CSV table of C-alpha atoms in Angstrom, one decimal:
chain,number,residue,atom,x,y,z
A,293,MET,CA,9.3,-53.2,47.9
A,294,ALA,CA,6.1,-53.8,49.9
A,295,VAL,CA,6.4,-50.8,52.2
A,296,LEU,CA,5.3,-47.7,50.3
A,297,LYS,CA,4.8,-44.2,51.6
A,298,ILE,CA,2.8,-41.2,50.4
A,299,PHE,CA,2.7,-37.6,51.8
A,300,PRO,CA,-0.2,-35.4,52.6
A,301,GLU,CA,-2.1,-33.3,50.2
A,302,LYS,CA,-3.0,-30.8,53.0
A,303,ASP,CA,-3.0,-30.3,56.8
A,304,ALA,CA,-3.9,-27.6,59.3
A,305,THR,CA,-4.4,-27.0,63.0
A,306,LEU,CA,-7.7,-25.9,64.7
A,307,TYR,CA,-7.3,-23.6,67.7
A,308,SER,CA,-10.2,-23.0,70.1
A,309,LEU,CA,-8.4,-19.9,71.4
A,310,PHE,CA,-8.4,-18.4,67.8
A,311,PRO,CA,-11.7,-19.7,66.4
A,312,ASN,CA,-11.4,-18.0,63.0
A,313,MET,CA,-7.7,-18.4,62.4
A,314,ASN,CA,-6.5,-20.6,59.5
A,315,THR,CA,-3.1,-22.3,59.6
A,316,GLY,CA,-3.0,-24.3,56.4
A,317,LEU,CA,0.5,-23.3,55.4
A,318,ASP,CA,2.1,-23.4,58.9
A,319,GLU,CA,5.2,-25.6,59.3
A,320,ILE,CA,3.8,-27.1,62.5
A,321,ILE,CA,0.6,-29.1,63.3
A,322,GLU,CA,-0.2,-29.6,67.0
A,323,ALA,CA,-2.4,-31.2,69.6
A,324,THR,CA,-2.2,-29.1,72.8
A,325,GLU,CA,-4.0,-28.1,76.0
A,326,THR,CA,-3.6,-24.6,77.5
A,327,ALA,CA,-4.8,-23.2,80.8
A,328,PHE,CA,-4.1,-19.7,82.1
A,329,ALA,CA,-4.8,-20.1,85.8
A,330,TYR,CA,-4.9,-23.0,88.3
A,331,SER,CA,-8.7,-23.2,88.1
A,332,ASP,CA,-9.2,-21.5,84.7
A,333,PRO,CA,-12.8,-21.5,83.6
A,334,SER,CA,-11.7,-21.4,80.0
A,335,PRO,CA,-9.0,-24.0,79.1
A,336,GLN,CA,-8.1,-24.1,75.4
A,337,THR,CA,-7.2,-26.9,73.1
A,338,SER,CA,-5.9,-27.5,69.6
A,339,ARG,CA,-6.4,-30.3,67.1
A,340,PHE,CA,-4.9,-31.0,63.7
A,341,LEU,CA,-6.2,-32.4,60.4
A,342,ILE,CA,-4.3,-34.4,57.7
A,343,ARG,CA,-5.6,-35.5,54.4
A,344,PHE,CA,-3.9,-37.7,51.7
A,345,ALA,CA,-5.2,-37.3,48.1
A,346,ASP,CA,-7.3,-40.0,46.5
A,347,GLU,CA,-5.0,-40.2,43.5
A,348,ASP,CA,-2.0,-40.8,45.8
A,349,LEU,CA,-3.9,-43.6,47.6
A,350,ALA,CA,-4.7,-45.1,44.3
A,351,SER,CA,-1.0,-45.0,43.2
A,352,VAL,CA,0.2,-46.7,46.4
A,353,PHE,CA,-2.3,-49.6,45.8
A,354,GLU,CA,-1.5,-50.0,42.1
A,355,PRO,CA,1.5,-52.3,42.6
A,356,MET,CA,-0.4,-54.4,45.1
A,357,PRO,CA,-1.8,-57.7,43.7
A,358,ASP,CA,-5.6,-57.7,43.4
A,359,ALA,CA,-5.9,-60.7,45.6
A,360,THR,CA,-4.0,-59.0,48.4
A,361,TYR,CA,-6.0,-55.8,48.0
A,362,ASP,CA,-9.4,-57.6,48.0
A,363,SER,CA,-8.5,-59.9,50.9
A,364,GLY,CA,-7.4,-56.9,53.0
A,365,LEU,CA,-4.0,-58.5,53.8
A,366,TRP,CA,-2.3,-55.1,54.0
A,367,GLU,CA,-1.6,-52.5,56.7
A,368,ALA,CA,-1.8,-48.7,56.8
A,369,LYS,CA,0.1,-46.6,59.3
A,370,LEU,CA,-0.1,-42.8,59.9
A,371,GLN,CA,3.2,-41.3,60.8
A,372,CYS,CA,3.9,-37.9,62.3
A,373,PHE,CA,7.3,-36.7,63.4
A,374,LEU,CA,7.8,-34.7,66.6
A,375,SER,CA,9.1,-31.1,66.6
A,376,THR,CA,8.7,-30.3,70.3
A,377,ALA,CA,7.0,-31.7,73.3
A,378,THR,CA,6.5,-29.8,76.5
A,379,GLY,CA,4.3,-29.9,79.7
A,380,LEU,CA,3.7,-33.6,79.5
A,381,SER,CA,2.4,-35.6,82.5
A,382,THR,CA,3.5,-39.1,83.3
A,383,THR,CA,1.5,-40.4,80.3
A,384,SER,CA,-0.2,-38.5,77.4
A,385,SER,CA,-2.4,-39.9,74.8
A,386,ILE,CA,-3.3,-38.9,71.2
A,387,VAL,CA,-6.4,-40.2,69.5
A,388,CYS,CA,-7.1,-40.3,65.8
A,389,TYR,CA,-10.5,-40.3,63.9
A,390,PRO,CA,-11.6,-40.1,60.3
A,391,VAL,CA,-12.9,-36.6,59.5
A,392,ALA,CA,-16.6,-36.5,58.6
A,393,GLN,CA,-16.6,-33.3,56.5
A,394,TYR,CA,-14.7,-31.8,53.6
A,395,TRP,CA,-12.4,-29.0,54.7
A,396,ASP,CA,-10.3,-26.3,53.0
A,397,MET,CA,-6.6,-26.1,53.7
A,398,GLY,CA,-6.3,-22.3,53.4
A,399,THR,CA,-3.0,-20.3,53.2
A,400,GLY,CA,-2.7,-19.0,56.8
A,401,ARG,CA,0.0,-19.4,59.4
A,402,TYR,CA,-0.1,-19.3,63.2
A,403,LEU,CA,-0.7,-15.8,64.4
A,404,ASP,CA,-0.4,-14.1,61.1
A,405,GLU,CA,-1.1,-10.4,61.4
A,406,PRO,CA,-3.8,-10.0,60.3
A,407,ILE,CA,-4.9,-13.6,60.7
A,408,SER,CA,-5.8,-15.5,57.6
A,409,THR,CA,-9.4,-16.7,57.3
A,410,ASP,CA,-9.4,-18.3,53.8
A,411,GLY,CA,-9.5,-21.9,55.1
A,412,CYS,CA,-10.6,-24.2,57.9
A,413,SER,CA,-10.5,-23.0,61.5
A,414,TRP,CA,-12.0,-24.0,64.8
A,415,ILE,CA,-15.4,-22.7,63.8
A,416,TRP,CA,-15.3,-23.2,60.0
A,417,ALA,CA,-14.7,-26.2,57.8
A,418,GLY,CA,-14.2,-23.9,54.8
A,419,TYR,CA,-13.3,-20.2,54.7
A,420,SER,CA,-14.8,-18.0,57.4
A,421,GLY,CA,-18.4,-17.4,56.7
A,422,SER,CA,-18.9,-20.5,54.6
A,423,SER,CA,-19.6,-24.0,56.0
A,424,LEU,CA,-19.6,-24.6,59.7
A,425,TRP,CA,-18.3,-27.8,61.4
A,426,ASN,CA,-21.6,-29.6,61.5
A,427,PRO,CA,-21.4,-33.4,62.1
A,428,PRO,CA,-23.4,-35.4,59.5
A,429,THR,CA,-25.4,-38.5,60.4
A,430,GLY,CA,-23.2,-41.0,62.3
A,431,ALA,CA,-20.5,-38.5,63.2
A,432,THR,CA,-19.8,-36.3,66.2
A,433,SER,CA,-17.8,-33.3,67.5
A,434,SER,CA,-16.6,-32.3,70.9
A,435,TYR,CA,-16.2,-28.9,72.6
A,436,THR,CA,-17.1,-27.2,75.9
A,437,SER,CA,-19.4,-24.4,76.7
A,438,SER,CA,-16.5,-22.0,77.3
A,439,VAL,CA,-15.4,-22.0,73.6
A,440,PRO,CA,-17.3,-21.6,70.3
A,441,ALA,CA,-18.9,-24.7,68.8
A,442,GLY,CA,-16.6,-26.5,66.3
A,443,GLY,CA,-13.2,-28.2,66.4
A,444,GLY,CA,-13.9,-30.5,63.5
A,445,SER,CA,-16.3,-33.4,63.1
A,446,TRP,CA,-15.4,-37.1,63.0
A,447,TYR,CA,-16.7,-40.7,62.9
A,448,THR,CA,-16.4,-42.5,66.2
A,449,GLY,CA,-17.0,-46.2,65.3
A,450,SER,CA,-14.7,-48.3,67.4
A,451,GLN,CA,-13.2,-49.9,64.2
A,452,TYR,CA,-12.0,-46.4,63.2
A,453,VAL,CA,-10.5,-45.1,66.4
A,454,SER,CA,-6.7,-45.3,66.8
A,455,SER,CA,-4.7,-44.1,69.8
A,456,VAL,CA,-1.2,-44.0,71.1
A,457,THR,CA,0.0,-43.4,74.7
A,458,PHE,CA,3.4,-41.9,75.4
A,459,SER,CA,5.1,-42.3,78.7
A,460,TYR,CA,7.4,-39.4,79.8
A,461,ARG,CA,10.6,-40.8,78.3
A,462,THR,CA,9.4,-42.6,75.2
A,463,ASN,CA,9.7,-41.5,71.6
A,464,LYS,CA,6.8,-39.1,70.8
A,465,ASP,CA,6.7,-39.8,67.1
A,466,ILE,CA,3.2,-41.0,66.0
A,467,ASN,CA,3.0,-44.4,64.3
A,468,LEU,CA,-0.7,-45.2,64.3
A,469,ASN,CA,-2.4,-48.2,62.7
A,470,VAL,CA,-5.2,-46.7,60.6
A,471,THR,CA,-5.9,-49.7,58.4
A,472,ASN,CA,-9.6,-49.9,59.1
A,473,THR,CA,-10.1,-46.2,58.1
A,474,VAL,CA,-8.1,-46.5,54.9
A,475,LYS,CA,-10.0,-49.7,54.0
A,476,ALA,CA,-13.3,-47.8,54.6
A,477,TRP,CA,-12.1,-45.1,52.2
A,478,THR,CA,-10.8,-47.4,49.5
A,479,THR,CA,-12.6,-50.8,49.6
A,480,GLY,CA,-15.9,-49.8,51.0
A,481,SER,CA,-15.5,-51.7,54.2
A,482,GLY,CA,-17.0,-48.9,56.3
A,483,SER,CA,-20.3,-49.0,58.1
A,484,ILE,CA,-20.9,-45.3,59.0
A,485,PRO,CA,-23.0,-43.8,57.4
A,486,SER,CA,-22.9,-46.3,54.5
A,487,THR,CA,-20.7,-48.9,53.1
A,488,LYS,CA,-17.9,-46.5,52.3
A,489,LEU,CA,-16.5,-43.5,54.2
A,490,PRO,CA,-15.6,-40.3,52.3
A,491,ASN,CA,-11.9,-39.6,52.4
A,492,ASN,CA,-11.7,-36.3,54.4
A,493,GLY,CA,-8.5,-37.2,56.2
A,494,PHE,CA,-7.7,-37.7,59.8
A,495,LEU,CA,-8.3,-35.6,62.9
A,496,LEU,CA,-5.8,-36.0,65.8
A,497,LYS,CA,-6.3,-34.6,69.3
A,498,GLN,CA,-5.4,-35.0,72.9
A,499,ASP,CA,-7.4,-37.8,74.5
A,500,LEU,CA,-7.9,-35.7,77.6
A,501,GLU,CA,-9.2,-32.2,76.9
A,502,TRP,CA,-10.7,-29.3,78.8
A,503,VAL,CA,-8.8,-30.0,82.0
A,504,TYR,CA,-9.3,-27.2,84.6
A,505,ASN,CA,-5.8,-27.3,86.0
A,506,LYS,CA,-2.8,-25.2,85.1
A,507,ASN,CA,-0.5,-28.1,86.0
A,508,TYR,CA,-1.9,-30.0,83.0
A,509,GLN,CA,-0.7,-28.4,79.8
A,510,PRO,CA,0.6,-31.0,77.4
A,511,GLU,CA,1.9,-29.7,74.0
A,512,LEU,CA,2.8,-32.1,71.2
A,513,LYS,CA,3.9,-30.3,68.1
A,514,TYR,CA,4.7,-32.2,64.8
A,515,PHE,CA,6.2,-31.2,61.5
A,516,SER,CA,3.5,-30.5,58.8
A,517,VAL,CA,3.6,-31.1,55.1
A,518,ASP,CA,4.9,-27.6,54.7
A,519,THR,CA,8.0,-28.2,56.8
A,520,ASN,CA,11.4,-27.3,55.5
A,521,THR,CA,12.8,-30.5,57.1
A,522,ILE,CA,12.7,-34.0,55.8
A,523,TYR,CA,10.0,-35.0,58.3
A,524,PRO,CA,6.5,-34.4,56.8
A,525,PRO,CA,3.7,-36.7,57.9
A,526,SER,CA,3.3,-39.8,55.8
A,527,LEU,CA,0.9,-42.7,55.3
A,528,GLN,CA,2.7,-46.0,55.0
A,529,ILE,CA,1.1,-49.0,53.2
A,530,SER,CA,2.6,-52.4,53.7
A,531,TRP,CA,2.0,-55.9,52.5
A,532,ASP,CA,3.9,-59.1,52.0
A,533,ASP,CA,5.2,-59.3,48.4
A,534,SER,CA,7.9,-61.9,49.0
A,535,VAL,CA,8.1,-64.9,46.6
A,536,TRP,CA,10.4,-67.9,46.9
A,537,ASN,CA,10.5,-69.6,43.6
A,538,THR,CA,14.0,-70.8,42.6
A,539,GLY,CA,12.8,-73.1,39.8
A,540,SER,CA,15.5,-75.5,38.7
A,541,SER,CA,18.4,-73.5,40.2
A,542,THR,CA,21.2,-75.5,41.8
A,543,GLN,CA,22.4,-72.7,43.9
A,544,LEU,CA,22.8,-73.5,47.6
A,545,VAL,CA,21.5,-71.6,50.6
A,546,LEU,CA,24.2,-69.7,52.6
A,547,THR,CA,24.7,-71.6,55.9
A,548,THR,CA,28.2,-70.5,57.1
A,549,LEU,CA,29.7,-67.4,58.5
A,550,PRO,CA,31.6,-65.1,58.0
A,551,ALA,CA,30.0,-64.2,54.7
A,552,THR,CA,30.4,-61.6,52.0
A,553,ILE,CA,27.2,-59.8,50.8
A,554,THR,CA,27.1,-57.4,48.0
A,555,LEU,CA,24.3,-55.6,46.2
A,556,ALA,CA,23.9,-56.0,42.4
A,557,GLN,CA,21.9,-53.9,39.9
A,558,ASN,CA,22.6,-50.7,41.8
A,559,PRO,CA,23.6,-47.9,39.4
A,560,GLY,CA,23.6,-45.5,42.3
A,561,VAL,CA,21.2,-42.9,41.0
A,562,PHE,CA,17.5,-43.4,40.2
A,563,TYR,CA,14.8,-41.2,38.8
A,564,SER,CA,11.8,-41.0,41.1
A,565,SER,CA,9.7,-42.9,38.5
A,566,SER,CA,12.1,-45.9,38.6
A,567,ILE,CA,11.3,-49.3,39.8
A,568,ASN,CA,14.5,-51.3,40.6
A,569,ARG,CA,15.1,-54.9,41.5
A,570,PHE,CA,18.1,-55.1,43.8
A,571,ARG,CA,19.8,-58.5,43.7
A,572,ILE,CA,21.8,-59.9,46.5
A,573,ASN,CA,25.1,-61.6,45.8
A,574,ALA,CA,26.0,-63.8,48.8
A,575,ARG,CA,28.9,-66.3,49.4
A,576,PRO,CA,31.0,-67.6,52.3
A,577,GLU,CA,34.0,-65.4,53.0
A,578,TYR,CA,36.1,-68.5,52.9
A,579,PRO,CA,34.4,-70.9,50.5
A,580,ILE,CA,35.1,-74.6,50.4
A,581,GLN,CA,37.6,-75.4,47.7
A,582,LEU,CA,36.0,-77.5,44.9
A,583,TRP,CA,37.1,-79.2,41.7
A,584,GLN,CA,35.5,-77.0,39.1
A,585,THR,CA,36.4,-75.0,36.0
A,586,SER,CA,35.5,-71.6,37.5
A,587,SER,CA,36.5,-69.8,40.7
A,588,VAL,CA,34.6,-70.8,43.8
A,589,TYR,CA,34.4,-67.1,44.6
A,590,THR,CA,31.9,-66.7,41.7
A,591,ASN,CA,29.4,-69.2,43.2
A,592,ASN,CA,26.3,-67.3,44.3
A,593,TYR,CA,24.2,-68.4,47.3
A,594,TYR,CA,20.7,-67.7,48.4
A,595,LEU,CA,20.1,-66.1,51.8
A,596,PRO,CA,17.9,-68.2,54.0
A,597,SER,CA,14.2,-68.1,53.3
A,598,GLY,CA,11.9,-66.6,56.0
A,599,SER,CA,14.7,-65.1,58.0
A,600,SER,CA,16.3,-62.6,55.6
A,601,TYR,CA,15.1,-59.0,55.3
A,602,TYR,CA,16.0,-55.6,53.9
A,603,ALA,CA,15.8,-52.1,55.4
A,604,ILE,CA,16.3,-48.5,54.0
A,605,LYS,CA,18.0,-45.7,55.9
A,606,ASP,CA,18.4,-42.0,55.1
A,607,LEU,CA,22.1,-41.7,54.7
A,608,GLU,CA,22.4,-38.3,56.2
A,609,THR,CA,20.2,-38.7,59.3
A,610,ASN,CA,20.8,-42.4,59.8
A,611,GLU,CA,17.1,-42.9,60.4
A,612,TYR,CA,15.1,-45.8,59.2
A,613,ILE,CA,12.8,-45.0,56.3
A,614,VAL,CA,11.8,-48.6,56.0
A,615,ASP,CA,12.7,-50.7,59.1
A,616,PHE,CA,13.3,-54.5,59.1
A,617,ASN,CA,10.0,-56.3,59.3
A,618,SER,CA,9.5,-60.0,59.5
A,619,LYS,CA,6.2,-59.7,57.6
A,620,TYR,CA,6.7,-56.9,55.1
A,621,THR,CA,10.4,-56.7,54.1
A,622,GLN,CA,11.2,-60.4,53.5
A,623,LEU,CA,13.6,-61.1,50.6
A,624,SER,CA,12.3,-62.9,47.6
A,625,ALA,CA,14.2,-65.4,45.5
A,626,ASP,CA,14.1,-66.6,41.8
A,627,ALA,CA,16.4,-68.8,39.7
A,628,THR,CA,19.1,-66.1,39.7
A,629,SER,CA,19.4,-64.8,43.3
A,630,SER,CA,17.7,-63.4,46.4
A,631,TYR,CA,16.2,-60.0,45.7
A,632,PHE,CA,13.8,-57.2,46.6
A,633,ASP,CA,12.0,-54.6,44.6
A,634,MET,CA,12.0,-50.8,45.2
A,635,TYR,CA,9.5,-48.2,44.0
A,636,MET,CA,11.5,-45.0,44.0
A,637,ASN,CA,8.5,-42.6,43.7
A,638,PHE,CA,7.6,-43.4,47.3
A,639,LEU,CA,10.9,-42.1,48.6
A,640,GLN,CA,11.7,-38.4,49.0
A,641,PRO,CA,13.7,-37.2,46.0
A,642,GLU,CA,17.1,-35.5,46.2
A,643,ARG,CA,18.1,-37.7,49.1
A,644,TYR,CA,20.7,-40.4,49.6
A,645,TYR,CA,19.7,-43.8,51.0
A,646,THR,CA,21.5,-46.9,52.2
A,647,VAL,CA,20.4,-50.5,52.0
A,648,LEU,CA,20.8,-52.9,55.0
A,649,ILE,CA,20.4,-56.6,54.7
A,650,GLN,CA,19.6,-58.7,57.8
A,651,SER,CA,19.8,-62.5,57.8
A,652,THR,CA,19.8,-65.3,60.4
A,653,ILE,CA,22.6,-67.8,59.4
A,654,ASN,CA,23.6,-70.8,61.4
A,655,GLY,CA,21.9,-69.4,64.5
A,656,SER,CA,23.4,-65.9,64.3
A,657,THR,CA,21.4,-62.8,63.2
A,658,ILE,CA,23.7,-60.5,61.2
A,659,VAL,CA,23.1,-57.1,59.7
A,660,PHE,CA,25.2,-56.4,56.5
A,661,ASN,CA,25.9,-52.8,55.7
A,662,ASP,CA,28.7,-52.5,53.2
A,663,GLN,CA,28.0,-49.0,51.8
A,664,TYR,CA,25.1,-50.0,49.6
A,665,TYR,CA,24.2,-46.4,48.7
A,666,PHE,CA,21.8,-44.9,46.1
A,667,LYS,CA,20.2,-41.5,45.4
A,668,VAL,CA,16.7,-40.7,44.2
A,669,ILE,CA,16.5,-37.6,41.9
A,670,ASN,CA,13.5,-35.7,40.4
A,671,GLY,CA,12.6,-36.7,36.9
């Protein structure tokens, strides 16, 4: 499986309206704008931070071939899943930067009484009274004179900035390409302030802030790593691991429809530490009758190279965990069959999943979904 996911070590939201408040354990992270009158002299904003642990980043790159890692032929995407969206204009944009300072998560929640101050906030990168947000060389911050200085610090090199624009009716989930930032953290391809950026995570905020107009109050709230749902943020790393090497096999490529596709080597339950090779059994539904000493129904076929892919869905929510991708989810083949590999530790445990196979055969693109289920359990 060449689409792997890891989940945050920590996240938090910074609120200009509550400059000392920590929200490190809140179930929501948000990027919002708030005004209290039509020409409010003090509009307020919020931004959120997300960090993925260095050891988790190392684990996701471990299965990747050295040549692929060194050449940079891989992709990283930051994913956040929407909780609520209100007050949006025709279009709204979120921008993402690499954070320039270390920050403490803390244990606070939004509007705790009394508020928690044991972690990052609008003013402080650490607990209140410790280290201020103070951009190092090559970094910046942004705030207005009507609020305290702070709101994080970040690197602004164009190679690191990612953004997404939502129209009023589009999906508001975030799926940002952050490959250049992750490369700067892990391979030393950064240029600010040196050849490698420190991994302090990401900062996400509204592109348009400090608007003096009560009619402009966009709120985009996302599930945090502390959510009780199955929608925490994730970092998805993808690369092409497909190999087509059938050796001396005499098996044919499937070229006729209808077809019967089944999944082999699926015991149904996997420990999270498992790595499984799912093999694909494929044959025409009505095979040509041949003179041979075994049943024609036992003849296995390869699915076509370059046009056959897999996807993974959450069985309960029916949402794609890994979507079909012509570059990153191509099926491989060896002398035995078509196949793909799955690293179970990059799926959420105690969930059921289903496998879908897509293939273009004789000019028709077909998705096969014949109850190929499995569960990942802790262990």
